[in-house]
XYZ file of C-alpha atoms in Angstrom:
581
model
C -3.488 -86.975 72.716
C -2.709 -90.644 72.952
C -1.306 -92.600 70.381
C -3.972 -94.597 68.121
C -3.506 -98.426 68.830
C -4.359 -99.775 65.362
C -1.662 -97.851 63.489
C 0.866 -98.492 66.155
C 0.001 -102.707 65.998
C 0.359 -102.727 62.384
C 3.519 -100.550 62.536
C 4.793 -103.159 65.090
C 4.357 -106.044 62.472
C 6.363 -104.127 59.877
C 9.371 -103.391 62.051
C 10.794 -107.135 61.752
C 10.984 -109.106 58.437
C 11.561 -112.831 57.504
C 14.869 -113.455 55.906
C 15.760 -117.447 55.661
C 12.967 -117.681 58.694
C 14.968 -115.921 61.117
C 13.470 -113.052 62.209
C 15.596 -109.755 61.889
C 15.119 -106.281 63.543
C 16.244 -102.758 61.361
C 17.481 -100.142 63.156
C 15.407 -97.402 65.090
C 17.609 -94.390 64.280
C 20.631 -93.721 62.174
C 23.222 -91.049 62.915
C 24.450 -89.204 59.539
C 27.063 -86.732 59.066
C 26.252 -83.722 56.600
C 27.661 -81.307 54.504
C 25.740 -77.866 54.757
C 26.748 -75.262 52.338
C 25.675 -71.518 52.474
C 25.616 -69.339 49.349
C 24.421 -65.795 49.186
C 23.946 -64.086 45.915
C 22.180 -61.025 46.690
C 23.172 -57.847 46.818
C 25.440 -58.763 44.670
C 28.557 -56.559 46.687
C 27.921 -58.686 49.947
C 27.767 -62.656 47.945
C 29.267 -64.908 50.568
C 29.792 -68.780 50.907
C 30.228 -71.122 53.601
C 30.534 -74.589 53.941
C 30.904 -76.379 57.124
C 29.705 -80.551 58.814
C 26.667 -81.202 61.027
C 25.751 -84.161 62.806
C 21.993 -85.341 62.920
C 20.049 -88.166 63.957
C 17.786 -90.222 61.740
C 15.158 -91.333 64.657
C 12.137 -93.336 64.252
C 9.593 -91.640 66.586
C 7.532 -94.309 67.144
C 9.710 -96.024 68.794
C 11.549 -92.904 70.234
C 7.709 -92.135 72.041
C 7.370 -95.707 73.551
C 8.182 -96.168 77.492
C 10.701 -98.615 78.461
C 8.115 -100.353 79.839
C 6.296 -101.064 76.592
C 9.665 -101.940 74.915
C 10.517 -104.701 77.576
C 7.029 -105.970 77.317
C 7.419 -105.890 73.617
C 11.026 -107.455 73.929
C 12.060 -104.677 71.793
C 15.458 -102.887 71.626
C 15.412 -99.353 73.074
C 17.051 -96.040 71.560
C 18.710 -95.514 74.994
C 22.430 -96.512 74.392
C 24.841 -97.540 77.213
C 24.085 -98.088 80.687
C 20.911 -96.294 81.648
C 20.758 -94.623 78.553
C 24.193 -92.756 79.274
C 25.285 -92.336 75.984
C 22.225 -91.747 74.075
C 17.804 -91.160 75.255
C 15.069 -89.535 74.296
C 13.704 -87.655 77.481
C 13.540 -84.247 80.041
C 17.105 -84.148 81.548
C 19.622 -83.961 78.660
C 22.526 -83.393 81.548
C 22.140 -86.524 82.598
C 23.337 -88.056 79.323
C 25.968 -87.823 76.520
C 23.861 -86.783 73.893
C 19.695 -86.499 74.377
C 16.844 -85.700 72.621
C 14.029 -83.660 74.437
C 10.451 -83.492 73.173
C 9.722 -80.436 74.764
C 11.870 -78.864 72.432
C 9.849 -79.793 69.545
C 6.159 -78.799 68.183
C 4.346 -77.437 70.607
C 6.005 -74.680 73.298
C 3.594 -76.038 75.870
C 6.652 -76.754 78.141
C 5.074 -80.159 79.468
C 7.987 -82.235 79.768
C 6.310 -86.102 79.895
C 5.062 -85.583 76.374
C 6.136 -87.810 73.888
C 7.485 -86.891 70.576
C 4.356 -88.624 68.663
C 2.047 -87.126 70.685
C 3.190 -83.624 70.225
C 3.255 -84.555 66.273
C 0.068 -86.044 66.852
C -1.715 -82.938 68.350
C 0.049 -80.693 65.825
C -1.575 -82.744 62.444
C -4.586 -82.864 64.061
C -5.187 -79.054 65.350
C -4.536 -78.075 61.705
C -6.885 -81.421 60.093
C -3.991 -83.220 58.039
C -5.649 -86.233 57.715
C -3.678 -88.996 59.711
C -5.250 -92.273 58.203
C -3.016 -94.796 57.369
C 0.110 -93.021 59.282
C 2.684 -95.103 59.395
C 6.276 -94.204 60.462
C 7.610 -91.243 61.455
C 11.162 -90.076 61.125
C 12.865 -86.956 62.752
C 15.907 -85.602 61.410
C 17.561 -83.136 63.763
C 20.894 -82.624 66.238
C 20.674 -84.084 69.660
C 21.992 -82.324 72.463
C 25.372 -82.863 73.327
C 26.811 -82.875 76.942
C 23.362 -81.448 78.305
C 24.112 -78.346 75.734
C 21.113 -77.879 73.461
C 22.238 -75.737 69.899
C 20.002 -73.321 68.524
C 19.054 -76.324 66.051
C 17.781 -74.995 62.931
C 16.557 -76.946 60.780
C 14.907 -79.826 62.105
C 12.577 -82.419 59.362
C 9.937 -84.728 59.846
C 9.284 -87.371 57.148
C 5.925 -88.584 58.170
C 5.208 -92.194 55.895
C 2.141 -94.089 54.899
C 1.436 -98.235 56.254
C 3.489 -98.466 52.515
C 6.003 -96.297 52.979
C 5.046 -93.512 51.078
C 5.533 -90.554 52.249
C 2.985 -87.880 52.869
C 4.056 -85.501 54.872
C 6.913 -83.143 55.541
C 7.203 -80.850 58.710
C 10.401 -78.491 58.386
C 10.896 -77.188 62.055
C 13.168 -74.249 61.919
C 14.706 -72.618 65.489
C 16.248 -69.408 65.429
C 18.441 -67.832 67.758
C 16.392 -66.069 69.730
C 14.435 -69.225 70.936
C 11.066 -68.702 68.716
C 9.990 -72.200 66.380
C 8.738 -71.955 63.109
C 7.120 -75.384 61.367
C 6.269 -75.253 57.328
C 3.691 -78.327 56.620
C 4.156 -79.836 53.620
C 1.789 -82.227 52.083
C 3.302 -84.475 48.794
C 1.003 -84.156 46.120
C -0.652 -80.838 47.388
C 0.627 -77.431 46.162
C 4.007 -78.673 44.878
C 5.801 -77.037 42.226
C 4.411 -78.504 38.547
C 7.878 -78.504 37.353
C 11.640 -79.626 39.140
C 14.920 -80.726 38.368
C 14.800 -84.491 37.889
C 16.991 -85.573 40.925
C 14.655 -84.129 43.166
C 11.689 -86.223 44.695
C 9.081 -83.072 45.683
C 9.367 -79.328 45.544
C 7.411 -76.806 46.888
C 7.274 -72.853 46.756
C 6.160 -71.142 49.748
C 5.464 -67.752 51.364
C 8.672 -67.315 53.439
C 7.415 -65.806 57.185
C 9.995 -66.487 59.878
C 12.913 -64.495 61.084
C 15.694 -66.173 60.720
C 18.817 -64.627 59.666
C 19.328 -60.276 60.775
C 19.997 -59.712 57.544
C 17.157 -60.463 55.716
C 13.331 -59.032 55.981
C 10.386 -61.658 55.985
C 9.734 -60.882 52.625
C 9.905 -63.359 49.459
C 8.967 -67.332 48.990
C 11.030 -70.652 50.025
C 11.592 -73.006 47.159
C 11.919 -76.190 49.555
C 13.580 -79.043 47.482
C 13.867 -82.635 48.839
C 16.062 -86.067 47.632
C 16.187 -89.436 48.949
C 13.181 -89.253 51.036
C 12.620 -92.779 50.036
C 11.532 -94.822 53.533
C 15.003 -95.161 55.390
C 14.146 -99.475 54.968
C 13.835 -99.095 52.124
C 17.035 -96.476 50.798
C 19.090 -99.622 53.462
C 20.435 -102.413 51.721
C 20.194 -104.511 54.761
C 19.301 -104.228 58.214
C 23.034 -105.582 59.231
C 24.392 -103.110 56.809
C 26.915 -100.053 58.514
C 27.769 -98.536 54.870
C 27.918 -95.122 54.420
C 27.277 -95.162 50.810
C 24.073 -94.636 48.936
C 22.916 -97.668 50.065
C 21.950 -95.772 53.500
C 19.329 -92.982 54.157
C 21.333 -90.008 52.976
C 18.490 -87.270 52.873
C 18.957 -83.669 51.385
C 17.312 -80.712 52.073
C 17.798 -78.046 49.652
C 15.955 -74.389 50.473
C 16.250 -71.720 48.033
C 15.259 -68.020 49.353
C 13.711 -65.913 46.118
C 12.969 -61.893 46.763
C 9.553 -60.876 46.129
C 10.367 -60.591 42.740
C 11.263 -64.709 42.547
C 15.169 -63.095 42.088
C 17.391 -65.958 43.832
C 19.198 -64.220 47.049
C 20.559 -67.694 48.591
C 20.949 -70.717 48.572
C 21.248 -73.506 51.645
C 21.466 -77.469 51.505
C 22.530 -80.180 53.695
C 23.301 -82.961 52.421
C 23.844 -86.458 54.184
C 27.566 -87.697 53.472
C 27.807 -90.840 55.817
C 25.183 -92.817 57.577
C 25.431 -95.455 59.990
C 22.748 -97.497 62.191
C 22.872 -95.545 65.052
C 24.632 -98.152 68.387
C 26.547 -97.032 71.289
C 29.962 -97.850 69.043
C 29.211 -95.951 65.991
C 28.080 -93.034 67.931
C 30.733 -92.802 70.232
C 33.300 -93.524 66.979
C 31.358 -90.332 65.353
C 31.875 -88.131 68.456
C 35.648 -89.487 68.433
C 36.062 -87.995 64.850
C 33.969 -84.883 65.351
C 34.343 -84.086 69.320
C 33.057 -80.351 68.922
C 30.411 -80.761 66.033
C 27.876 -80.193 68.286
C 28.783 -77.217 69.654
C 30.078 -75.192 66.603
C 26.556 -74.283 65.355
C 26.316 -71.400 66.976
C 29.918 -70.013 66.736
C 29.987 -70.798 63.126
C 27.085 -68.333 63.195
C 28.310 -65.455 65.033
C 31.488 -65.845 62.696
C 29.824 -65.458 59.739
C 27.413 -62.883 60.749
C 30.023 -60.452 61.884
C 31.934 -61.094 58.206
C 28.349 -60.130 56.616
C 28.086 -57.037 58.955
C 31.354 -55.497 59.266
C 33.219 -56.914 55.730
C 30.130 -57.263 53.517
C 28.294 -54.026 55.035
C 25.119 -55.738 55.538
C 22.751 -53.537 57.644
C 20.784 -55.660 60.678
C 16.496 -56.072 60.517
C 15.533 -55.651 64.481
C 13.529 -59.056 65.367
C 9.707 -58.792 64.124
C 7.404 -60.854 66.416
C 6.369 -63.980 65.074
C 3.508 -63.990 63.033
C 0.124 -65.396 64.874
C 0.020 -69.373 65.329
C -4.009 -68.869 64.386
C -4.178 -67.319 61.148
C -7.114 -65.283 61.513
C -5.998 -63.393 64.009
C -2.975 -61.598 62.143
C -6.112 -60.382 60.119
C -7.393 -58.473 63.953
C -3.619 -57.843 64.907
C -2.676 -56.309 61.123
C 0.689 -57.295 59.749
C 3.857 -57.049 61.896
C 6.720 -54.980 60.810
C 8.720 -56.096 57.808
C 6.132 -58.206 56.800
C 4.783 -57.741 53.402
C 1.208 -58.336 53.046
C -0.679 -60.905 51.865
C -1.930 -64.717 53.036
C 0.434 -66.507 55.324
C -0.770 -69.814 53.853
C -1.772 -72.838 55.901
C 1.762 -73.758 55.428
C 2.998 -71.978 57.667
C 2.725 -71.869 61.467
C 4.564 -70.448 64.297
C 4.863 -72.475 67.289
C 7.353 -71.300 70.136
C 7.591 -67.882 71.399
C 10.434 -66.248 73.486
C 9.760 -67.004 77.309
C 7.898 -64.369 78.858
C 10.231 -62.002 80.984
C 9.561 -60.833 84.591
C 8.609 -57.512 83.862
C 5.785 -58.710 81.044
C 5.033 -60.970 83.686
C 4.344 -58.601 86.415
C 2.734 -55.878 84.176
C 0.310 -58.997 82.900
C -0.849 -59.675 86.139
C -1.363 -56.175 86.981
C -2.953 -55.279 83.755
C -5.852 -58.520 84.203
C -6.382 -56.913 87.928
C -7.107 -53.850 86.768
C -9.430 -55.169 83.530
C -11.253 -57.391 86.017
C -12.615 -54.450 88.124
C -13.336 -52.222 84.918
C -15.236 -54.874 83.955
C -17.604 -54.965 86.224
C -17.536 -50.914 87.040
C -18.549 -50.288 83.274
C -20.785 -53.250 82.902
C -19.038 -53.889 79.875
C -17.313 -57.655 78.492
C -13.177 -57.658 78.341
C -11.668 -59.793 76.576
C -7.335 -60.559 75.698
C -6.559 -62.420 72.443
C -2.571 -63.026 71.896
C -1.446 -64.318 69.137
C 0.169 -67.570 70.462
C -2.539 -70.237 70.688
C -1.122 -71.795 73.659
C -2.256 -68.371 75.861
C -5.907 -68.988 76.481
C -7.743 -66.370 75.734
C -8.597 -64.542 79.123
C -12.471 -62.790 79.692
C -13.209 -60.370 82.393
C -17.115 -60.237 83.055
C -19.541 -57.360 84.117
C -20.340 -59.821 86.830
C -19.254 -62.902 88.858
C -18.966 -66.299 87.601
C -17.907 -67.730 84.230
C -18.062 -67.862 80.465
C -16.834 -69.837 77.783
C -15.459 -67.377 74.929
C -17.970 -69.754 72.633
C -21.172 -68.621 74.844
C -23.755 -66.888 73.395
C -23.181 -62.774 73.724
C -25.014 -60.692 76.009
C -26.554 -57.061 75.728
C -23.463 -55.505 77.060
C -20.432 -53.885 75.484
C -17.417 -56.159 74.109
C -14.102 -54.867 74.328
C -11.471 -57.406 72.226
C -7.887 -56.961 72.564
C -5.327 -58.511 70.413
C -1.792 -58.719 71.013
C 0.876 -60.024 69.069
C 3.453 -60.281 72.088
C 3.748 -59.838 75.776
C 5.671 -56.454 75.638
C 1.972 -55.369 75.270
C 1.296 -55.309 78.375
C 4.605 -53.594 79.741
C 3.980 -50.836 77.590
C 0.649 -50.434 79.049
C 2.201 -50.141 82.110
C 5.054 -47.918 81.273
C 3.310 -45.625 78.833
C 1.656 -42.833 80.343
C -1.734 -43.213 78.959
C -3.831 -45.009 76.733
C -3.445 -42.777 73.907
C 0.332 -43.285 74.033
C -0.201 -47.128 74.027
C -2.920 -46.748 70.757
C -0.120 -44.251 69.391
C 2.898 -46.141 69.601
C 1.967 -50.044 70.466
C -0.612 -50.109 68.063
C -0.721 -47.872 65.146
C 3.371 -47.822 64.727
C 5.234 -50.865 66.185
C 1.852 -53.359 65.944
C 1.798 -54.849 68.851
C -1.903 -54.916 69.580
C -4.984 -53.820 67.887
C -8.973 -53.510 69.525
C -12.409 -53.706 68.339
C -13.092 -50.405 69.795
C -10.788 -47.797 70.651
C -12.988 -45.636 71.674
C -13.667 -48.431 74.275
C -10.217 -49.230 74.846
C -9.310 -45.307 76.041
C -13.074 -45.320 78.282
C -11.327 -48.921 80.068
C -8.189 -46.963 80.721
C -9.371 -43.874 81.307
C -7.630 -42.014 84.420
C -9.896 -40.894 87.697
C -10.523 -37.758 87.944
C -9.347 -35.507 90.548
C -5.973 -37.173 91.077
C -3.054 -35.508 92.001
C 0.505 -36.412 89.997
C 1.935 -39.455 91.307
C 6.746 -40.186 91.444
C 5.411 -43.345 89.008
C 3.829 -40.787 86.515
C 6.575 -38.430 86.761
C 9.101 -41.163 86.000
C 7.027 -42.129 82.928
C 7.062 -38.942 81.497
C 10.650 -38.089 82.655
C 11.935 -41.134 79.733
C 9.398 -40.148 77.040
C 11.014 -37.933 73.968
C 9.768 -34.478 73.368
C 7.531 -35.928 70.181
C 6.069 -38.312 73.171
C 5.404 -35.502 75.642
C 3.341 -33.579 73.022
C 0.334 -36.033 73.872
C -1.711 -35.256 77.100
C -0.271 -37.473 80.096
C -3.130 -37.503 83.113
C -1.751 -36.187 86.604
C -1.863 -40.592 87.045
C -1.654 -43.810 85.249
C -4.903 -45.614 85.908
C -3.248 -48.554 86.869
C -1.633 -46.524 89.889
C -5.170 -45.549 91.286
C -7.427 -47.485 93.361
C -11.211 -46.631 92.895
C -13.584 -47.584 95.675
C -17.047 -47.110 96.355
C -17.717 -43.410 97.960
C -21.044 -41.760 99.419
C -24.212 -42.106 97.581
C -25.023 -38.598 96.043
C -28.417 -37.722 93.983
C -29.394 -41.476 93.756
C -26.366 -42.600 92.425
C -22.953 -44.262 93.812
C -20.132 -42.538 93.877
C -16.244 -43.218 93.771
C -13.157 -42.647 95.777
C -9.912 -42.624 94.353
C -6.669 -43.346 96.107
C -3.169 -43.513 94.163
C -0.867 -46.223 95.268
C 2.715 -46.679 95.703
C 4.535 -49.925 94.443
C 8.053 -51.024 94.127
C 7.548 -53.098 91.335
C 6.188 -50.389 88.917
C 8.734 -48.600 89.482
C 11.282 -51.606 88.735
C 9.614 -52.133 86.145
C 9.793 -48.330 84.926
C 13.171 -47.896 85.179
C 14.382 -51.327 83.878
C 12.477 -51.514 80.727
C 14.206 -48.028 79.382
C 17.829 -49.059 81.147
C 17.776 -52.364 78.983
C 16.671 -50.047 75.717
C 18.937 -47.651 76.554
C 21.893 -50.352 77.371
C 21.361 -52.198 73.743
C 21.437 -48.675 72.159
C 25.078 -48.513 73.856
C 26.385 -51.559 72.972
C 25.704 -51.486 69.433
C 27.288 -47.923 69.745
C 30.265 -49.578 71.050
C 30.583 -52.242 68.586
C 30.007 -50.374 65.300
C 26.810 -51.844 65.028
C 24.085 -51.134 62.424
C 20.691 -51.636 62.501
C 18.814 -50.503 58.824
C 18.612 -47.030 59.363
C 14.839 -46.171 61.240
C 14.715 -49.746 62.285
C 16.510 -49.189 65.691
C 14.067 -51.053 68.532
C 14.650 -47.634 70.373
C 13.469 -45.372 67.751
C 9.818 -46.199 67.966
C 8.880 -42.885 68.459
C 11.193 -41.128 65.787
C 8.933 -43.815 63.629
C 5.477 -42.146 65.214
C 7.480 -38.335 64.306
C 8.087 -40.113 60.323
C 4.843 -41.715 60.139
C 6.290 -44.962 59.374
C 6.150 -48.386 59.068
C 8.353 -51.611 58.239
C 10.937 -50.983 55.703
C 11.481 -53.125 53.126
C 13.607 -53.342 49.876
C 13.311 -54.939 46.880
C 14.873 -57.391 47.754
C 15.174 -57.660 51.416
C 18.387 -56.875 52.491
C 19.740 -53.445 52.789
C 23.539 -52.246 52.639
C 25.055 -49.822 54.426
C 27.243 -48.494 51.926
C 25.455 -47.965 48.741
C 24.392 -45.065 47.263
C 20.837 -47.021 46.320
C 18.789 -49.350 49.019
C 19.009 -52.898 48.123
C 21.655 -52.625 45.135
């Protein structure tokens, strides 16, 4: 989406002010050192505290988003610091510099690197109708890379101001540490909390829907509290100024995690401590003072996290896949494990996904193949939903050529498939039937759900008259005995080839053919190595998942009949005689 002209002139004519008719230029970014403090108060056994400094940027995006070009046309100072940008750029190839922000990182997991950082914000208001009238500047509040090494980075923060400074929106953009993005919009004046502590600007209560930490279910609300958000020109006593009092932008972000119950089970803040405009000497100085800062995010994790495991007995939630980016289709899907039900809110919105593997790669492509020629053998419409909005929906026809999902239906059958990951389609691939997929994929771990699955089993129903292929036999060979109590056909459809055979009584008939492949069997073998592999190290480590949540166990949770756990208040330990307590 390109960047609207208007908005970006008048911004332009704001960035420099008059002072004894000299003209005078703020500064495009700030770099602030923060104080982030941890406290967890539930269950009450395993309370823990942390508190530990971060280093963030204060960027303005606008000017973060324009090409050097622009900027020397403009006669404007870059954010690129020393030679080439050395020290300090926005841009694709963070080894190349010091310390570098990437937009790709941010927004939208589209992986196009030349997007800039306004037009991925730009894109991201728009697809979910924020109104952008009147936007003015934008700040982003997150960790730059350091060395080429990009952090997990979890908590990144948009301030998003009017042509008057006033601010108007709030993106938090949380990363976890599994690679999947999380953004919470938040609108000032719409849905925020009627009452709040008097040194706080805006507070809102929200529906709390990302994985974040292992030891904590998706359940219960985020009260998000914010101070000094004033514009950063405005919280600066002068553009000249390199104080690091309160006379600098010195944001804080204070989120408050309640239990379904609205019980408080923790506490986190960061809190700004020192500012400075950010210039290749105070950034450099900063590094000088704090020359692993950067890199300790992720340690400081770990550390902690084994403390809460082993010392404060806190049993580990398996990773739930994120909840759908387009909300209606978690209504198709049904609610992922350790999700409680209800509205996700148009607050919240997942946008980055882990990376898809080879294996769901290769079972993908096999899987569309194979749906391609059942369309047009059973006359019938395919089509694959997933969950991520950035996977265009994919539509096999009963015949050739090609049709917008929007187009007008036809007579035919529909077949709809919604997936929530793509593991679907290695399971499809692994699994020796449909029935085990509908089984275990859908109806246990929620993976994928159909319009019809009565029309899903006819699609992947086996040819007759096959004889038992080394791929089936290998499928079977891994499944538990609870697994091996459903029918398995002599072959997986997907290992057959049907072609047309002699015409008999006025109608064509087929010819099947199994086929051999490599891959499959790669693919066989590897998928239940790496489960069986995890299962062993967390043997030999003392690990814990909460007990019936073990990724392995899927079919011990078919045998029990059940679904996500939860507790009362979202967190189980190990040792207590009572869940939750």
């Amino acid at each position: 989406m390109s960047t609207n002209s208007q908005p970006q002139r008048q911004h332009q004519a704001t960035e420099k002010h008059s002072t004894n008719s000299k003209s005078i230029t703020w500064p495009k970014g700030y770099i602030i050192v923060n104080r982030v403090s941890h406290s967890r108060f539930l269950p009450q056994p395993s309370s823990h505290s942390f508190v530990y400094p971060t280093l963030t940027l204060l960027l303005n995006v606008r000017v973060a988003s324009s090409t050097l070009k622009e900027k020397a046309e403009r006669q404007e100072e870059t954010l690129a610091l020393g030679p080439a940008g050395l020290f300090f750029g926005v841009g694709p190839r963070p080894w190349s510099r010091l310390t570098n922000v990437r937009p790709a990182a941010y927004l939208i997991d589209d992986g196009v690197q030349s997007r800039t950082l306004m037009e991925r914000l730009e894109e991201f208001l728009a697809k979910r109708e924020i109104p952008m009238d009147g936007l003015g500047d934008v700040w982003l509040l997150t960790s730059p890379s350091y060395f080429g090494f990009e952090g997990i980075n979890p908590l990144s923060v948009w301030f998003c101001y009017s042509m008057e400074k006033e601010l108007k929106v709030v993106l938090l953009e949380v990363h976890n540490t599994f690679g999947e993005r999380h953004v919470y919009v938040l609108q000032t004046g719409v849905n925020e909390d009627e009452s709040k502590p008097r040194n706080i600007d805006h507070q809102w209560t929200i529906p709390r829907q990302f994985h974040v930490s292992p030891f904590n279910d998706r359940s219960g609300f985020y009260v998000c509290s914010l101070s000094n958000t004033q514009h950063p020109y405005l919280a600066t006593s002068s553009p000249s100024s390199t104080s690091t009092t309160d006379s600098s932008p010195l944001p804080v972000v204070r989120l408050n995690l309640l239990t379904s119950s609205k019980a408080l089970k923790l506490t986190a803040i960061m809190r700004g401590q020192s500012c400075q405009p950010l210039t290749t000497s105070s950034l450099l100085l900063t590094l000088f003072h704090y020359p692993f800062i950067l890199w300790l995010s992720m340690i400081r994790i770990s550390y902690h996290a084994a403390l809460l495991h082993y010392k404060k007995r806190l049993d580990v939630y398996a990773r739930p896949e994120p909840v759908a980016s387009v909300g209606s289709l978690d209504t198709h899907i049904g609610k992922s494990r350790n999700l409680p039900e209800g509205d996700i809110g148009e607050s919240s919105q997942s946008v980055g996904w882990q990376p898809e593997g080879w294996m769901d790669r290769y079972a993908r492509k096999k899987t569309c193949a194979y749906l391609e020629k059942r369309a047009k053998e059973l006359g019938i419409t395919i089509k694959l939903r997933s969950s991520n909005a950035l996977d265009q929906a994919q539509i096999f026809l009963p015949y050739e050529g090609t049709l917008s999902e929007a187009s007008p239906a036809k007579d035919q059958e529909e077949l709809v498939i919604f997936y929530r990951t793509q593991l679907f389609f290695t399971h499809l691939l692994v699994l020796p039937s449909a029935v085990h997929a509908l089984v275990f994929s859908s109806r246990t771990e929620r993976i994928f759900n159909t319009t019809n699955d009565d029309l899903f089993l006819h699609v992947f129903e086996p040819p007759p008259h096959t004889r038992k292929t080394p791929a089936q036999k290998l499928r079977r060979w891994f499944l538990p005995p609870n697994a091996l109590s459903i029918s398995s056909p002599p072959a997986h459809p997907m290992d057959c080839s049907r072609t047309p055979g002699a015409r008999k009584s006025g109608q064509v008939g087929t010819v099947t053919t199994t086929t051999w492949s490599w891959q499959t069997f790669a693919v066989i073998v590897m998928f239940y190595a790496i489960e069986g592999l995890e299962k062993a190290l967390y043997r030999l480590f003392r690990a814990r998942f909460v007990k019936g949540e073990e990724p392995w166990d899927g079919w011990g949770r078919v045998q029990r009949g059940e679904e996500g756990k939860t507790s009362e208040i979202g967190s189980v330990r190990r040792d207590s005689a009572k869940t939750g307590t």
